[in-house]
Amino acid sequence: MINKLILLNKSCKAQGVALKFCNVSPLVMEVFRIVNLGKLIDIQGDQEVAVASFDKKGWFGGKK
């Protein structure tokens, strides 16, 4: 499954899409830490912080 997440991240980056995870359970977070997934994918504590961390451009941010 870790490989699928890495491939998903690679595909997102190729399409210019930011992939962020949030509300990851402590057990899963430990696995992510062991395999250094946090270096590839932005992992935030909760949804509010994750959404706020997106670059606000285009339709929703008012900037073009």
mmCIF file of N, CA and C in Angstrom:
data_model
loop_
_atom_site.group_PDB
_atom_site.id
_atom_site.type_symbol
_atom_site.label_atom_id
_atom_site.label_comp_id
_atom_site.label_asym_id
_atom_site.label_seq_id
_atom_site.Cartn_x
_atom_site.Cartn_y
_atom_site.Cartn_z
ATOM 1 N N MET A 1 0.816 -1.197 0.000
ATOM 2 C CA MET A 1 0.000 0.000 0.000
ATOM 3 C C MET A 1 0.862 1.263 0.000
ATOM 4 N N ILE A 2 1.998 1.218 0.677
ATOM 5 C CA ILE A 2 2.891 2.382 0.697
ATOM 6 C C ILE A 2 3.304 2.740 -0.729
ATOM 7 N N ASN A 3 3.598 1.720 -1.530
ATOM 8 C CA ASN A 3 3.981 1.963 -2.921
ATOM 9 C C ASN A 3 2.852 2.654 -3.682
ATOM 10 N N LYS A 4 1.616 2.285 -3.425
ATOM 11 C CA LYS A 4 0.464 2.931 -4.081
ATOM 12 C C LYS A 4 0.394 4.409 -3.708
ATOM 13 N N LEU A 5 0.661 4.728 -2.449
ATOM 14 C CA LEU A 5 0.650 6.120 -2.011
ATOM 15 C C LEU A 5 1.767 6.913 -2.686
ATOM 16 N N ILE A 6 2.918 6.299 -2.833
ATOM 17 C CA ILE A 6 4.041 6.952 -3.505
ATOM 18 C C ILE A 6 3.714 7.194 -4.966
ATOM 19 N N LEU A 7 3.108 6.201 -5.619
ATOM 20 C CA LEU A 7 2.711 6.362 -7.026
ATOM 21 C C LEU A 7 1.618 7.423 -7.173
ATOM 22 N N LEU A 8 0.680 7.466 -6.231
ATOM 23 C CA LEU A 8 -0.361 8.491 -6.252
ATOM 24 C C LEU A 8 0.260 9.874 -6.129
ATOM 25 N N ASN A 9 1.205 10.033 -5.223
ATOM 26 C CA ASN A 9 1.888 11.309 -5.043
ATOM 27 C C ASN A 9 2.624 11.712 -6.317
ATOM 28 N N LYS A 10 3.298 10.768 -6.937
ATOM 29 C CA LYS A 10 4.033 11.043 -8.178
ATOM 30 C C LYS A 10 3.074 11.483 -9.284
ATOM 31 N N SER A 11 1.946 10.802 -9.390
ATOM 32 C CA SER A 11 0.943 11.152 -10.394
ATOM 33 C C SER A 11 0.363 12.541 -10.130
ATOM 34 N N CYS A 12 0.089 12.842 -8.880
ATOM 35 C CA CYS A 12 -0.439 14.162 -8.523
ATOM 36 C C CYS A 12 0.552 15.254 -8.894
ATOM 37 N N LYS A 13 1.813 15.062 -8.550
ATOM 38 C CA LYS A 13 2.830 16.061 -8.866
ATOM 39 C C LYS A 13 2.953 16.266 -10.371
ATOM 40 N N ALA A 14 2.876 15.184 -11.140
ATOM 41 C CA ALA A 14 2.972 15.280 -12.594
ATOM 42 C C ALA A 14 1.828 16.103 -13.179
ATOM 43 N N GLN A 15 0.697 16.113 -12.485
ATOM 44 C CA GLN A 15 -0.476 16.858 -12.956
ATOM 45 C C GLN A 15 -0.602 18.222 -12.282
ATOM 46 N N GLY A 16 0.375 18.577 -11.445
ATOM 47 C CA GLY A 16 0.358 19.861 -10.769
ATOM 48 C C GLY A 16 -0.635 19.935 -9.620
ATOM 49 N N VAL A 17 -0.941 18.793 -9.029
ATOM 50 C CA VAL A 17 -1.901 18.715 -7.929
ATOM 51 C C VAL A 17 -1.143 18.448 -6.630
ATOM 52 N N ALA A 18 -1.507 19.177 -5.574
ATOM 53 C CA ALA A 18 -0.874 18.967 -4.271
ATOM 54 C C ALA A 18 -1.645 17.886 -3.509
ATOM 55 N N LEU A 19 -0.933 16.893 -3.022
ATOM 56 C CA LEU A 19 -1.519 15.822 -2.223
ATOM 57 C C LEU A 19 -1.138 16.056 -0.771
ATOM 58 N N LYS A 20 -2.140 16.078 0.092
ATOM 59 C CA LYS A 20 -1.908 16.269 1.523
ATOM 60 C C LYS A 20 -2.733 15.243 2.282
ATOM 61 N N PHE A 21 -2.170 14.747 3.360
ATOM 62 C CA PHE A 21 -2.891 13.829 4.242
ATOM 63 C C PHE A 21 -3.174 14.555 5.547
ATOM 64 N N CYS A 22 -4.272 14.164 6.182
ATOM 65 C CA CYS A 22 -4.573 14.719 7.500
ATOM 66 C C CYS A 22 -5.320 13.675 8.326
ATOM 67 N N ASN A 23 -5.352 13.926 9.630
ATOM 68 C CA ASN A 23 -6.035 13.035 10.569
ATOM 69 C C ASN A 23 -5.539 11.588 10.464
ATOM 70 N N VAL A 24 -4.252 11.429 10.279
ATOM 71 C CA VAL A 24 -3.657 10.095 10.180
ATOM 72 C C VAL A 24 -3.563 9.507 11.591
ATOM 73 N N SER A 25 -4.019 8.276 11.737
ATOM 74 C CA SER A 25 -3.998 7.636 13.056
ATOM 75 C C SER A 25 -2.546 7.457 13.529
ATOM 76 N N PRO A 26 -2.330 7.436 14.838
ATOM 77 C CA PRO A 26 -0.966 7.295 15.364
ATOM 78 C C PRO A 26 -0.251 6.035 14.863
ATOM 79 N N LEU A 27 -0.946 4.927 14.741
ATOM 80 C CA LEU A 27 -0.318 3.694 14.256
ATOM 81 C C LEU A 27 0.150 3.843 12.815
ATOM 82 N N VAL A 28 -0.707 4.383 11.969
ATOM 83 C CA VAL A 28 -0.347 4.586 10.562
ATOM 84 C C VAL A 28 0.758 5.635 10.461
ATOM 85 N N MET A 29 0.683 6.663 11.284
ATOM 86 C CA MET A 29 1.719 7.698 11.279
ATOM 87 C C MET A 29 3.080 7.114 11.633
ATOM 88 N N GLU A 30 3.107 6.168 12.530
ATOM 89 C CA GLU A 30 4.368 5.503 12.889
ATOM 90 C C GLU A 30 4.943 4.755 11.693
ATOM 91 N N VAL A 31 4.100 4.083 10.941
ATOM 92 C CA VAL A 31 4.556 3.389 9.721
ATOM 93 C C VAL A 31 5.097 4.413 8.726
ATOM 94 N N PHE A 32 4.356 5.525 8.533
ATOM 95 C CA PHE A 32 4.816 6.578 7.627
ATOM 96 C C PHE A 32 6.177 7.107 8.073
ATOM 97 N N ARG A 33 6.375 7.265 9.386
ATOM 98 C CA ARG A 33 7.644 7.758 9.914
ATOM 99 C C ARG A 33 8.770 6.773 9.627
ATOM 100 N N ILE A 34 8.507 5.494 9.820
ATOM 101 C CA ILE A 34 9.519 4.456 9.597
ATOM 102 C C ILE A 34 9.992 4.436 8.146
ATOM 103 N N VAL A 35 9.049 4.600 7.207
ATOM 104 C CA VAL A 35 9.411 4.555 5.780
ATOM 105 C C VAL A 35 9.692 5.948 5.201
ATOM 106 N N ASN A 36 9.743 6.965 6.072
ATOM 107 C CA ASN A 36 10.041 8.338 5.662
ATOM 108 C C ASN A 36 9.056 8.892 4.635
ATOM 109 N N LEU A 37 7.810 8.490 4.710
ATOM 110 C CA LEU A 37 6.813 8.976 3.764
ATOM 111 C C LEU A 37 6.557 10.469 3.948
ATOM 112 N N GLY A 38 6.761 10.968 5.145
ATOM 113 C CA GLY A 38 6.572 12.390 5.414
ATOM 114 C C GLY A 38 7.507 13.286 4.619
ATOM 115 N N LYS A 39 8.595 12.740 4.100
ATOM 116 C CA LYS A 39 9.508 13.517 3.270
ATOM 117 C C LYS A 39 8.959 13.685 1.857
ATOM 118 N N LEU A 40 8.036 12.794 1.459
ATOM 119 C CA LEU A 40 7.460 12.855 0.119
ATOM 120 C C LEU A 40 6.091 13.511 0.092
ATOM 121 N N ILE A 41 5.301 13.264 1.119
ATOM 122 C CA ILE A 41 3.917 13.717 1.153
ATOM 123 C C ILE A 41 3.721 14.637 2.355
ATOM 124 N N ASP A 42 3.001 15.721 2.137
ATOM 125 C CA ASP A 42 2.697 16.673 3.208
ATOM 126 C C ASP A 42 1.623 16.065 4.111
ATOM 127 N N ILE A 43 1.971 15.832 5.363
ATOM 128 C CA ILE A 43 1.042 15.241 6.332
ATOM 129 C C ILE A 43 0.739 16.287 7.395
ATOM 130 N N GLN A 44 -0.527 16.663 7.495
ATOM 131 C CA GLN A 44 -0.974 17.681 8.438
ATOM 132 C C GLN A 44 -1.775 17.035 9.565
ATOM 133 N N GLY A 45 -1.880 17.746 10.677
ATOM 134 C CA GLY A 45 -2.567 17.209 11.847
ATOM 135 C C GLY A 45 -4.063 17.050 11.677
ATOM 136 N N ASP A 46 -4.694 18.069 11.058
ATOM 137 C CA ASP A 46 -6.138 17.972 10.870
ATOM 138 C C ASP A 46 -6.545 18.637 9.560
ATOM 139 N N GLN A 47 -7.812 18.480 9.204
ATOM 140 C CA GLN A 47 -8.296 18.959 7.916
ATOM 141 C C GLN A 47 -8.190 20.479 7.792
ATOM 142 N N GLU A 48 -8.500 21.191 8.846
ATOM 143 C CA GLU A 48 -8.459 22.654 8.800
ATOM 144 C C GLU A 48 -7.049 23.154 8.472
ATOM 145 N N VAL A 49 -6.059 22.573 9.110
ATOM 146 C CA VAL A 49 -4.665 22.964 8.857
ATOM 147 C C VAL A 49 -4.252 22.554 7.444
ATOM 148 N N ALA A 50 -4.653 21.365 7.006
ATOM 149 C CA ALA A 50 -4.305 20.889 5.665
ATOM 150 C C ALA A 50 -4.887 21.801 4.593
ATOM 151 N N VAL A 51 -6.156 22.145 4.729
ATOM 152 C CA VAL A 51 -6.801 23.016 3.745
ATOM 153 C C VAL A 51 -6.143 24.391 3.742
ATOM 154 N N ALA A 52 -5.840 24.917 4.917
ATOM 155 C CA ALA A 52 -5.202 26.232 5.013
ATOM 156 C C ALA A 52 -3.799 26.236 4.412
ATOM 157 N N SER A 53 -3.154 25.075 4.354
ATOM 158 C CA SER A 53 -1.779 25.017 3.856
ATOM 159 C C SER A 53 -1.686 24.974 2.333
ATOM 160 N N PHE A 54 -2.829 24.801 1.655
ATOM 161 C CA PHE A 54 -2.803 24.835 0.194
ATOM 162 C C PHE A 54 -2.532 26.251 -0.271
ATOM 163 N N ASP A 55 -1.811 26.363 -1.370
ATOM 164 C CA ASP A 55 -1.536 27.664 -1.971
ATOM 165 C C ASP A 55 -2.845 28.186 -2.552
ATOM 166 N N LYS A 56 -3.291 29.343 -2.109
ATOM 167 C CA LYS A 56 -4.576 29.896 -2.544
ATOM 168 C C LYS A 56 -4.402 30.654 -3.857
ATOM 169 N N LYS A 57 -4.700 29.978 -4.964
ATOM 170 C CA LYS A 57 -4.628 30.586 -6.289
ATOM 171 C C LYS A 57 -5.887 30.214 -7.060
ATOM 172 N N GLY A 58 -6.102 30.933 -8.123
ATOM 173 C CA GLY A 58 -7.182 30.566 -9.033
ATOM 174 C C GLY A 58 -8.568 30.826 -8.489
ATOM 175 N N TRP A 59 -9.473 29.935 -8.726
ATOM 176 C CA TRP A 59 -10.895 30.118 -8.425
ATOM 177 C C TRP A 59 -11.142 30.435 -6.963
ATOM 178 N N PHE A 60 -10.517 29.718 -6.074
ATOM 179 C CA PHE A 60 -10.873 29.820 -4.665
ATOM 180 C C PHE A 60 -10.062 30.859 -3.908
ATOM 181 N N GLY A 61 -8.931 31.241 -4.417
ATOM 182 C CA GLY A 61 -8.086 32.183 -3.703
ATOM 183 C C GLY A 61 -8.170 33.605 -4.216
ATOM 184 N N GLY A 62 -8.805 33.787 -5.347
ATOM 185 C CA GLY A 62 -8.955 35.119 -5.886
ATOM 186 C C GLY A 62 -7.749 35.608 -6.688
ATOM 187 N N LYS A 63 -6.624 34.906 -6.608
ATOM 188 C CA LYS A 63 -5.422 35.295 -7.379
ATOM 189 C C LYS A 63 -5.390 34.485 -8.646
ATOM 190 N N LYS A 64 -4.778 35.049 -9.654
ATOM 191 C CA LYS A 64 -4.660 34.332 -10.930
ATOM 192 C C LYS A 64 -3.231 34.261 -11.343
#
